[in-house]
Amino acid sequence: MSLQESLFRGFANPVDPSPVELRAWAYQPDSVPLESMPQDWDLLVSGDQLITTMFDLAMDPSCPARRFALHCLYIYASDGIRRKFRAHPKRRLVKLLKQAERHGDELMTTWAHNTRVLMARPELFDYHQWCEGGLVRQARRLP
């Protein structure tokens, strides 16, 4: 257990956690269960400020909150694409996609593939799959 992990004692403000707090929580998610977080917490933490942290957590197969982080990546990607990148910069998403394609395992390369499919065909967006965790629970590559 790293120093960062052992020091987690909760969020100063769960609606606006810092990257350090989020990372520490991700390695001890049972200390503050998701069920106790504010409603739609996944949507709150899927923005530009925390997406790099979420990406790092999703890239770590040993992270206990990895699936949650991956879920947030799906939310972030679909939000940017559906809003024609007015919500999030396209360059940031493309940079994350390239990293996932180069260094990610199957879960991450599947996320990158699915995101590229949605970029090419935004009409394939399905709220349940992208924003409610469907593509995380039933990992599959979109055609």
Short mmCIF file of C-alpha atoms in Angstrom, two decimals:
data_model
loop_
_atom_site.label_atom_id
_atom_site.label_comp_id
_atom_site.label_asym_id
_atom_site.label_seq_id
_atom_site.Cartn_x
_atom_site.Cartn_y
_atom_site.Cartn_z
CA MET A 1 0.00 0.00 0.00
CA SER A 2 1.42 3.37 -0.97
CA LEU A 3 1.59 6.39 1.29
CA GLN A 4 -1.15 8.04 -0.75
CA GLU A 5 -3.44 5.05 -0.26
CA SER A 6 -2.85 4.77 3.46
CA LEU A 7 -3.64 8.45 4.11
CA PHE A 8 -7.17 8.54 2.69
CA ARG A 9 -9.66 9.67 5.31
CA GLY A 10 -12.51 10.90 3.14
CA PHE A 11 -13.30 13.76 0.81
CA ALA A 12 -13.20 17.36 1.96
CA ASN A 13 -16.00 17.96 -0.57
CA PRO A 14 -17.30 14.82 -2.32
CA VAL A 15 -19.03 16.93 -4.98
CA ASP A 16 -15.65 18.40 -5.98
CA PRO A 17 -12.91 15.95 -4.99
CA SER A 18 -9.29 16.69 -5.71
CA PRO A 19 -7.28 14.36 -7.96
CA VAL A 20 -5.24 13.29 -4.89
CA GLU A 21 -8.40 12.46 -2.91
CA LEU A 22 -9.91 10.58 -5.83
CA ARG A 23 -6.76 8.54 -6.39
CA ALA A 24 -6.49 7.69 -2.68
CA TRP A 25 -10.18 6.71 -2.55
CA ALA A 26 -9.84 4.50 -5.65
CA TYR A 27 -7.39 2.25 -3.85
CA GLN A 28 -9.64 2.07 -0.76
CA PRO A 29 -13.16 2.43 -2.24
CA ASP A 30 -14.78 0.54 0.63
CA SER A 31 -13.74 3.33 3.01
CA VAL A 32 -16.39 5.56 1.38
CA PRO A 33 -18.71 3.28 -0.62
CA LEU A 34 -20.16 4.55 -3.89
CA GLU A 35 -23.65 4.14 -2.43
CA SER A 36 -22.86 6.86 0.10
CA MET A 37 -21.72 9.36 -2.52
CA PRO A 38 -23.97 12.13 -3.83
CA GLN A 39 -26.47 11.10 -6.50
CA ASP A 40 -24.92 11.11 -9.99
CA TRP A 41 -21.42 11.29 -8.51
CA ASP A 42 -20.14 9.50 -11.58
CA LEU A 43 -21.35 12.40 -13.73
CA LEU A 44 -19.82 14.95 -11.36
CA VAL A 45 -16.34 13.40 -11.45
CA SER A 46 -16.29 12.73 -15.21
CA GLY A 47 -15.15 16.20 -16.23
CA ASP A 48 -11.93 17.71 -17.51
CA GLN A 49 -10.48 18.37 -14.05
CA LEU A 50 -10.39 14.68 -13.07
CA ILE A 51 -10.31 12.81 -16.38
CA THR A 52 -6.54 12.29 -16.40
CA THR A 53 -6.77 10.82 -12.90
CA MET A 54 -9.67 8.61 -13.99
CA PHE A 55 -7.66 7.49 -17.01
CA ASP A 56 -4.67 6.55 -14.85
CA LEU A 57 -6.93 4.58 -12.50
CA ALA A 58 -8.62 2.79 -15.40
CA MET A 59 -5.20 1.88 -16.84
CA ASP A 60 -4.18 0.18 -13.57
CA PRO A 61 -5.46 -3.42 -13.48
CA SER A 62 -4.75 -3.55 -9.74
CA CYS A 63 -6.95 -0.55 -8.89
CA PRO A 64 -10.03 -1.67 -6.92
CA ALA A 65 -12.10 1.17 -8.43
CA ARG A 66 -10.91 0.52 -11.97
CA ARG A 67 -14.34 -0.32 -13.36
CA PHE A 68 -15.76 2.90 -11.89
CA ALA A 69 -12.94 4.88 -13.51
CA LEU A 70 -13.60 3.14 -16.84
CA HIS A 71 -17.30 3.97 -16.48
CA CYS A 72 -16.33 7.63 -16.04
CA LEU A 73 -14.19 7.46 -19.20
CA TYR A 74 -17.22 6.25 -21.15
CA ILE A 75 -19.27 9.15 -19.77
CA TYR A 76 -16.54 11.67 -20.59
CA ALA A 77 -16.04 10.38 -24.14
CA SER A 78 -19.74 10.25 -24.99
CA ASP A 79 -20.39 13.68 -23.49
CA GLY A 80 -17.65 15.24 -25.58
CA ILE A 81 -18.74 13.50 -28.77
CA ARG A 82 -22.47 14.21 -28.34
CA ARG A 83 -21.78 17.88 -27.69
CA LYS A 84 -19.44 18.10 -30.68
CA PHE A 85 -16.50 18.74 -28.33
CA ARG A 86 -17.94 21.93 -26.88
CA ALA A 87 -18.03 20.21 -23.46
CA HIS A 88 -14.53 18.70 -23.57
CA PRO A 89 -11.55 19.33 -25.85
CA LYS A 90 -11.22 16.79 -28.65
CA ARG A 91 -7.42 16.89 -28.41
CA ARG A 92 -7.54 15.66 -24.80
CA LEU A 93 -9.81 12.75 -25.70
CA VAL A 94 -7.68 11.82 -28.71
CA LYS A 95 -4.54 11.89 -26.56
CA LEU A 96 -6.18 9.49 -24.06
CA LEU A 97 -7.34 7.23 -26.89
CA LYS A 98 -3.82 6.98 -28.30
CA GLN A 99 -2.40 6.14 -24.86
CA ALA A 100 -5.05 3.45 -24.32
CA GLU A 101 -4.39 1.97 -27.75
CA ARG A 102 -0.62 1.89 -27.21
CA HIS A 103 -0.39 0.85 -23.58
CA GLY A 104 -3.78 -0.39 -22.45
CA ASP A 105 -5.01 -3.89 -21.85
CA GLU A 106 -8.17 -5.33 -23.45
CA LEU A 107 -10.56 -3.23 -21.34
CA MET A 108 -8.80 -0.03 -22.31
CA THR A 109 -8.34 -0.86 -25.98
CA THR A 110 -12.04 -1.76 -26.11
CA TRP A 111 -12.90 1.64 -24.61
CA ALA A 112 -10.68 3.32 -27.21
CA HIS A 113 -12.23 1.30 -30.04
CA ASN A 114 -15.78 2.04 -28.88
CA THR A 115 -15.00 5.73 -28.51
CA ARG A 116 -13.60 5.90 -32.03
CA VAL A 117 -16.71 4.12 -33.34
CA LEU A 118 -18.92 6.68 -31.58
CA MET A 119 -16.82 9.52 -32.97
CA ALA A 120 -17.40 8.17 -36.49
CA ARG A 121 -21.07 7.33 -35.88
CA PRO A 122 -22.55 9.47 -33.08
CA GLU A 123 -26.02 8.13 -33.85
CA LEU A 124 -24.97 4.89 -32.12
CA PHE A 125 -25.07 6.64 -28.74
CA ASP A 126 -27.20 4.78 -26.21
CA TYR A 127 -27.49 6.42 -22.77
CA HIS A 128 -27.72 3.13 -20.88
CA GLN A 129 -24.61 1.73 -22.57
CA TRP A 130 -22.44 4.84 -22.33
CA CYS A 131 -23.62 6.66 -19.21
CA GLU A 132 -25.16 3.97 -17.01
CA GLY A 133 -22.33 1.47 -17.26
CA GLY A 134 -23.66 -0.97 -19.84
CA LEU A 135 -20.42 -1.09 -21.81
CA VAL A 136 -18.45 -1.62 -18.61
CA ARG A 137 -20.67 -4.39 -17.22
CA GLN A 138 -20.83 -6.22 -20.54
CA ALA A 139 -17.55 -5.32 -22.15
CA ARG A 140 -17.87 -5.61 -25.90
CA ARG A 141 -16.51 -3.97 -28.99
CA LEU A 142 -19.04 -2.00 -30.99
CA PRO A 143 -19.29 -3.06 -34.64
#
